[in-house]
Short mmCIF file of C-alpha atoms in Angstrom, two decimals:
data_model
loop_
_atom_site.label_atom_id
_atom_site.label_comp_id
_atom_site.label_asym_id
_atom_site.label_seq_id
_atom_site.Cartn_x
_atom_site.Cartn_y
_atom_site.Cartn_z
CA UNK N 1 101.39 6.48 101.84
CA UNK N 2 105.48 5.93 101.32
CA UNK N 3 105.25 2.15 101.99
CA UNK N 4 101.80 2.32 98.89
CA UNK N 5 104.16 4.12 96.92
CA UNK N 6 107.14 1.82 97.40
CA UNK N 7 105.28 -1.05 97.12
CA UNK N 8 103.77 0.40 93.61
CA UNK N 9 106.92 0.90 92.30
CA UNK N 10 108.29 -2.50 93.25
CA UNK N 11 105.12 -3.82 91.50
CA UNK N 12 105.89 -2.02 88.51
CA UNK N 13 109.52 -3.12 88.03
CA UNK N 14 109.02 -6.89 88.72
CA UNK N 15 106.46 -6.77 85.63
CA UNK N 16 107.77 -4.34 83.33
CA UNK N 17 111.54 -5.41 84.16
CA UNK N 18 114.88 -3.46 82.95
CA UNK N 19 113.10 -2.12 79.84
CA UNK N 20 109.81 -0.50 81.51
CA UNK N 21 112.12 1.52 84.24
CA UNK N 22 114.25 2.80 80.77
CA UNK N 23 110.82 3.63 79.01
CA UNK N 24 110.16 5.61 82.28
CA UNK N 25 113.57 7.50 82.71
CA UNK N 26 113.30 8.22 78.59
CA UNK N 27 109.73 9.19 79.47
CA UNK N 28 110.83 11.73 82.12
CA UNK N 29 113.81 13.22 79.88
CA UNK N 30 111.30 13.82 77.30
CA UNK N 31 109.12 15.60 79.32
CA UNK N 32 111.96 17.50 81.07
CA UNK N 33 113.30 18.55 77.55
CA UNK N 34 109.80 19.75 76.05
CA UNK N 35 109.65 22.03 79.15
CA UNK N 36 112.91 23.14 78.86
CA UNK N 37 112.59 23.94 75.03
CA UNK N 38 109.64 25.67 75.84
CA UNK N 39 110.91 27.95 78.98
CA UNK N 40 114.65 28.01 78.88
CA UNK N 41 117.35 30.04 77.01
CA UNK N 42 117.98 29.72 73.26
CA UNK N 43 121.17 27.80 73.77
CA UNK N 44 119.42 25.55 76.49
CA UNK N 45 116.45 25.02 74.20
CA UNK N 46 119.00 23.90 70.88
CA UNK N 47 120.02 21.45 73.27
CA UNK N 48 117.09 20.48 75.32
CA UNK N 49 115.27 19.67 71.29
CA UNK N 50 118.33 17.23 70.81
CA UNK N 51 117.72 15.77 74.26
CA UNK N 52 113.52 15.46 73.23
CA UNK N 53 114.26 14.20 69.61
CA UNK N 54 117.13 11.36 71.05
CA UNK N 55 114.70 10.39 73.84
CA UNK N 56 111.79 10.05 71.97
CA UNK N 57 113.62 7.76 69.20
CA UNK N 58 115.10 5.90 72.32
CA UNK N 59 111.71 5.33 73.33
CA UNK N 60 110.80 3.98 70.27
CA UNK N 61 113.15 1.39 70.01
CA UNK N 62 113.02 0.21 73.26
CA UNK N 63 109.13 0.15 72.87
CA UNK N 64 109.68 -1.86 69.55
CA UNK N 65 111.99 -4.58 71.22
CA UNK N 66 109.57 -4.86 73.95
CA UNK N 67 106.71 -5.48 71.85
CA UNK N 68 108.78 -8.05 69.88
CA UNK N 69 110.26 -9.99 73.21
CA UNK N 70 106.17 -10.48 74.41
CA UNK N 71 105.29 -11.48 70.81
CA UNK N 72 108.10 -14.14 71.20
CA UNK N 73 107.30 -15.36 74.48
CA UNK N 74 103.38 -15.38 73.22
CA UNK N 75 104.32 -17.58 70.28
CA UNK N 76 106.23 -19.82 72.70
CA UNK N 77 103.58 -20.27 74.99
CA UNK N 78 101.17 -21.07 72.17
CA UNK N 79 103.61 -23.60 70.52
CA UNK N 80 103.91 -25.41 73.93
CA UNK N 81 100.25 -25.27 74.65
CA UNK N 82 99.59 -26.80 70.93
CA UNK N 83 102.28 -29.65 71.38
CA UNK N 84 101.01 -30.72 74.48
CA UNK N 85 97.33 -30.77 73.77
CA UNK N 86 98.51 -32.76 70.79
CA UNK N 87 100.23 -35.15 73.11
CA UNK N 88 97.14 -35.41 75.30
CA UNK N 89 95.19 -36.15 72.15
CA UNK N 90 97.68 -39.20 71.21
CA UNK N 91 97.66 -40.76 74.48
CA UNK N 92 94.20 -40.40 75.83
CA UNK N 93 92.73 -41.12 72.50
CA UNK N 94 90.81 -37.96 72.31
CA UNK N 95 88.51 -38.28 68.92
CA UNK N 96 85.89 -36.74 67.17
CA UNK N 97 84.30 -36.28 63.57
CA UNK N 98 82.77 -33.58 61.66
CA UNK N 99 79.21 -34.42 60.48
CA UNK N 100 78.09 -31.50 59.09
CA UNK N 101 80.30 -28.68 57.61
CA UNK N 102 78.86 -25.54 56.15
CA UNK N 103 81.34 -22.71 55.04
CA UNK N 104 80.47 -19.56 53.01
CA UNK N 105 83.52 -17.42 51.75
CA UNK N 106 82.63 -13.55 50.79
CA UNK N 107 85.66 -12.34 48.63
CA UNK N 108 85.71 -8.73 48.40
CA UNK N 109 87.48 -6.78 45.03
CA UNK N 110 90.96 -6.61 46.92
CA UNK N 111 90.95 -10.28 47.54
CA UNK N 112 90.32 -10.23 51.18
CA UNK N 113 87.98 -12.74 52.46
CA UNK N 114 85.36 -13.46 55.37
CA UNK N 115 85.03 -17.24 56.13
CA UNK N 116 82.44 -18.02 58.04
CA UNK N 117 82.24 -21.84 59.24
CA UNK N 118 79.17 -23.51 60.98
CA UNK N 119 80.16 -27.08 61.84
CA UNK N 120 78.80 -29.91 63.89
CA UNK N 121 81.45 -32.13 65.95
CA UNK N 122 80.61 -35.51 67.39
CA UNK N 123 82.86 -36.83 70.15
CA UNK N 124 84.04 -40.76 69.62
CA UNK N 125 85.73 -40.73 72.77
CA UNK N 126 84.41 -40.85 76.62
CA UNK N 127 84.88 -37.18 77.02
CA UNK N 128 86.24 -34.42 74.65
CA UNK N 129 87.81 -31.23 76.23
CA UNK N 130 89.14 -29.38 73.05
CA UNK N 131 89.19 -30.24 68.92
CA UNK N 132 91.32 -28.42 66.34
CA UNK N 133 90.51 -27.73 62.76
CA UNK N 134 92.82 -26.21 59.70
CA UNK N 135 91.79 -23.12 57.73
CA UNK N 136 94.34 -20.84 55.63
CA UNK N 137 94.96 -19.38 51.79
CA UNK N 138 95.28 -21.81 48.84
CA UNK N 139 98.42 -20.53 47.73
CA UNK N 140 102.02 -18.70 48.66
CA UNK N 141 100.55 -16.55 50.92
CA UNK N 142 102.60 -13.82 52.12
CA UNK N 143 103.68 -14.49 55.61
CA UNK N 144 103.38 -10.49 56.58
CA UNK N 145 99.45 -11.22 56.50
CA UNK N 146 99.53 -13.60 59.29
CA UNK N 147 99.35 -10.54 61.86
CA UNK N 148 96.20 -8.97 60.12
CA UNK N 149 94.55 -12.59 60.38
CA UNK N 150 91.42 -12.66 62.92
CA UNK N 151 89.71 -15.76 64.27
CA UNK N 152 86.77 -15.86 66.84
CA UNK N 153 84.67 -19.17 67.77
CA UNK N 154 81.46 -18.93 69.23
CA UNK N 155 78.23 -21.72 69.87
CA UNK N 156 75.38 -21.96 67.85
CA UNK N 157 72.49 -19.55 69.25
CA UNK N 158 69.32 -22.21 69.25
CA UNK N 159 65.99 -19.93 70.66
CA UNK N 160 68.01 -17.42 72.42
CA UNK N 161 70.57 -19.71 74.39
CA UNK N 162 74.09 -20.01 73.58
CA UNK N 163 76.05 -17.72 70.92
CA UNK N 164 78.70 -17.01 73.29
CA UNK N 165 82.79 -17.28 72.58
CA UNK N 166 85.01 -19.74 73.20
CA UNK N 167 88.64 -19.57 74.31
CA UNK N 168 91.03 -20.39 71.14
CA UNK N 169 94.70 -20.98 70.66
CA UNK N 170 95.82 -20.55 67.08
CA UNK N 171 99.15 -21.05 65.29
CA UNK N 172 100.65 -20.90 61.50
CA UNK N 173 101.87 -24.37 60.25
CA UNK N 174 103.15 -24.82 57.02
CA UNK N 175 101.87 -23.57 53.64
CA UNK N 176 99.61 -20.79 55.14
CA UNK N 177 97.63 -23.41 57.18
CA UNK N 178 96.06 -22.09 60.34
CA UNK N 179 95.39 -24.61 63.10
CA UNK N 180 92.68 -23.31 65.54
CA UNK N 181 92.30 -25.09 68.67
CA UNK N 182 88.84 -24.47 70.24
CA UNK N 183 88.69 -25.06 74.24
CA UNK N 184 85.37 -26.33 75.08
CA UNK N 185 83.95 -24.59 78.21
CA UNK N 186 83.10 -28.24 79.99
CA UNK N 187 84.01 -31.64 78.46
CA UNK N 188 81.59 -33.30 75.62
CA UNK N 189 80.48 -36.89 76.11
CA UNK N 190 80.86 -39.40 73.84
CA UNK N 191 77.81 -39.09 70.58
CA UNK N 192 76.81 -35.90 72.02
CA UNK N 193 76.86 -32.69 69.34
CA UNK N 194 78.98 -29.57 69.58
CA UNK N 195 77.95 -27.01 67.03
CA UNK N 196 79.91 -24.11 66.52
CA UNK N 197 80.52 -21.33 64.65
CA UNK N 198 84.02 -19.77 63.27
CA UNK N 199 84.53 -16.46 61.40
CA UNK N 200 87.79 -15.62 60.01
CA UNK N 201 89.49 -12.66 58.29
CA UNK N 202 91.76 -13.34 55.63
CA UNK N 203 93.86 -10.30 54.11
CA UNK N 204 94.32 -11.34 50.33
CA UNK N 205 93.12 -15.09 50.70
CA UNK N 206 91.87 -14.92 47.33
CA UNK N 207 94.43 -12.09 45.74
CA UNK N 208 95.24 -14.74 42.86
CA UNK N 209 91.42 -15.43 42.06
CA UNK N 210 90.83 -11.73 41.72
CA UNK N 211 93.81 -11.27 39.79
CA UNK N 212 92.50 -14.01 37.09
CA UNK N 213 93.98 -16.94 37.81
CA UNK N 214 91.78 -19.89 39.02
CA UNK N 215 91.48 -21.25 42.30
CA UNK N 216 90.79 -24.10 44.28
CA UNK N 217 88.25 -24.18 47.08
CA UNK N 218 88.61 -27.85 48.19
CA UNK N 219 87.92 -29.53 51.94
CA UNK N 220 89.50 -32.85 53.38
CA UNK N 221 88.19 -34.65 56.24
CA UNK N 222 89.30 -37.52 58.20
CA UNK N 223 86.82 -38.94 58.75
CA UNK N 224 84.42 -37.58 56.17
CA UNK N 225 81.25 -35.68 57.25
CA UNK N 226 78.11 -36.69 56.40
CA UNK N 227 76.91 -33.55 54.74
CA UNK N 228 79.04 -30.84 53.04
CA UNK N 229 78.23 -27.34 51.79
CA UNK N 230 80.83 -24.64 50.41
CA UNK N 231 79.73 -21.41 49.17
CA UNK N 232 81.94 -18.91 47.57
CA UNK N 233 80.35 -15.49 47.04
CA UNK N 234 82.25 -13.79 44.59
CA UNK N 235 83.42 -9.88 44.44
CA UNK N 236 80.70 -7.17 43.30
CA UNK N 237 79.91 -7.21 39.33
CA UNK N 238 81.70 -10.67 39.07
CA UNK N 239 80.65 -13.92 37.39
CA UNK N 240 82.46 -17.18 37.55
CA UNK N 241 82.59 -20.62 35.90
CA UNK N 242 83.62 -23.53 37.74
CA UNK N 243 84.67 -27.40 37.56
CA UNK N 244 84.28 -29.82 40.59
CA UNK N 245 87.29 -31.37 42.11
CA UNK N 246 87.14 -34.94 43.59
CA UNK N 247 83.54 -35.08 43.66
CA UNK N 248 82.61 -38.05 41.51
CA UNK N 249 85.14 -40.35 43.60
CA UNK N 250 84.87 -38.70 47.02
CA UNK N 251 81.08 -38.16 47.62
CA UNK N 252 77.78 -40.38 47.36
CA UNK N 253 75.64 -37.18 46.19
CA UNK N 254 76.78 -33.58 44.87
CA UNK N 255 75.44 -30.49 43.19
CA UNK N 256 76.47 -27.02 42.12
CA UNK N 257 74.70 -24.17 41.63
CA UNK N 258 75.12 -20.44 40.97
CA UNK N 259 72.56 -18.18 42.17
CA UNK N 260 72.39 -14.10 42.89
CA UNK N 261 72.25 -13.36 46.51
CA UNK N 262 70.17 -10.50 48.60
CA UNK N 263 73.13 -7.99 48.19
CA UNK N 264 73.13 -8.48 44.29
CA UNK N 265 76.77 -10.51 44.14
CA UNK N 266 77.26 -13.73 42.89
CA UNK N 267 77.59 -17.02 44.67
CA UNK N 268 78.99 -20.31 43.51
CA UNK N 269 77.47 -22.94 46.09
CA UNK N 270 78.65 -27.08 46.44
CA UNK N 271 76.38 -29.52 48.23
CA UNK N 272 77.68 -33.06 48.89
CA UNK N 273 76.66 -35.71 50.92
CA UNK N 274 78.49 -38.82 52.18
CA UNK N 275 82.28 -37.44 51.79
CA UNK N 276 84.60 -40.18 51.68
CA UNK N 277 87.40 -40.01 54.44
CA UNK N 278 90.72 -38.30 53.24
CA UNK N 279 88.90 -37.24 49.96
CA UNK N 280 89.76 -34.09 48.48
CA UNK N 281 86.28 -32.59 47.42
CA UNK N 282 85.33 -28.86 46.46
CA UNK N 283 85.56 -26.83 43.51
CA UNK N 284 87.79 -24.88 41.18
CA UNK N 285 86.79 -21.19 40.17
CA UNK N 286 87.50 -18.87 37.33
CA UNK N 287 86.11 -15.52 37.29
CA UNK N 288 84.78 -13.95 34.02
#
């Protein structure tokens, strides 16, 4: 019994470090102070109340410090993983192309968005273990919104098969761009098709648009995809204007249509074929 207790204590110390020990001590002091405040004499109660307040504040400060330290370590691990995967991409010639890209951006009244991207990637190397892509706001987005962003990537479900999630590593780059690296369950062979669904939650991604400023919804691919669909679902009770961006020189064929979906919301959809490599193609939207 004693041996098990000591072993558990050693494991706790190794895993939590000094901060964990101090947290435990402060927790014990807080509990003791509470009991003294409830059961002790008036003078003892007053002192115990002060002790409880100090212990709780100290515990809060340590918890915040501990959270910041783990966040720093996680960011370091994420940065190193992406760095070495980029090195592998360069040295081992890990390459792929996007053959089909279909993105739906649903905008809420407060500017928050839910992005759903369904795309097909084709390896142009012998084997492919991971692939990357970028997504993010198209304006000087506040850094405080990054922590509220969420992303999940899963396979496409076909006749009951698929739909499972993949491991994802993400990191914010310059100008609010989120780099997403998808780690495939098993290597994909040359010329095979990888069909994935990526879902994002972005707070205030389209805030300038709902506040009355025109905003561009554009994509850029290297190499360019054979087929692109980009749909923007406007906030409730809103209607929009649009102009094409880079479509005449950047695509073989394109069309832009306005329609009302089953929820009664207006959506504007771009369909383009033969998107040129490196071309910025998309739409500039404005809300009426």
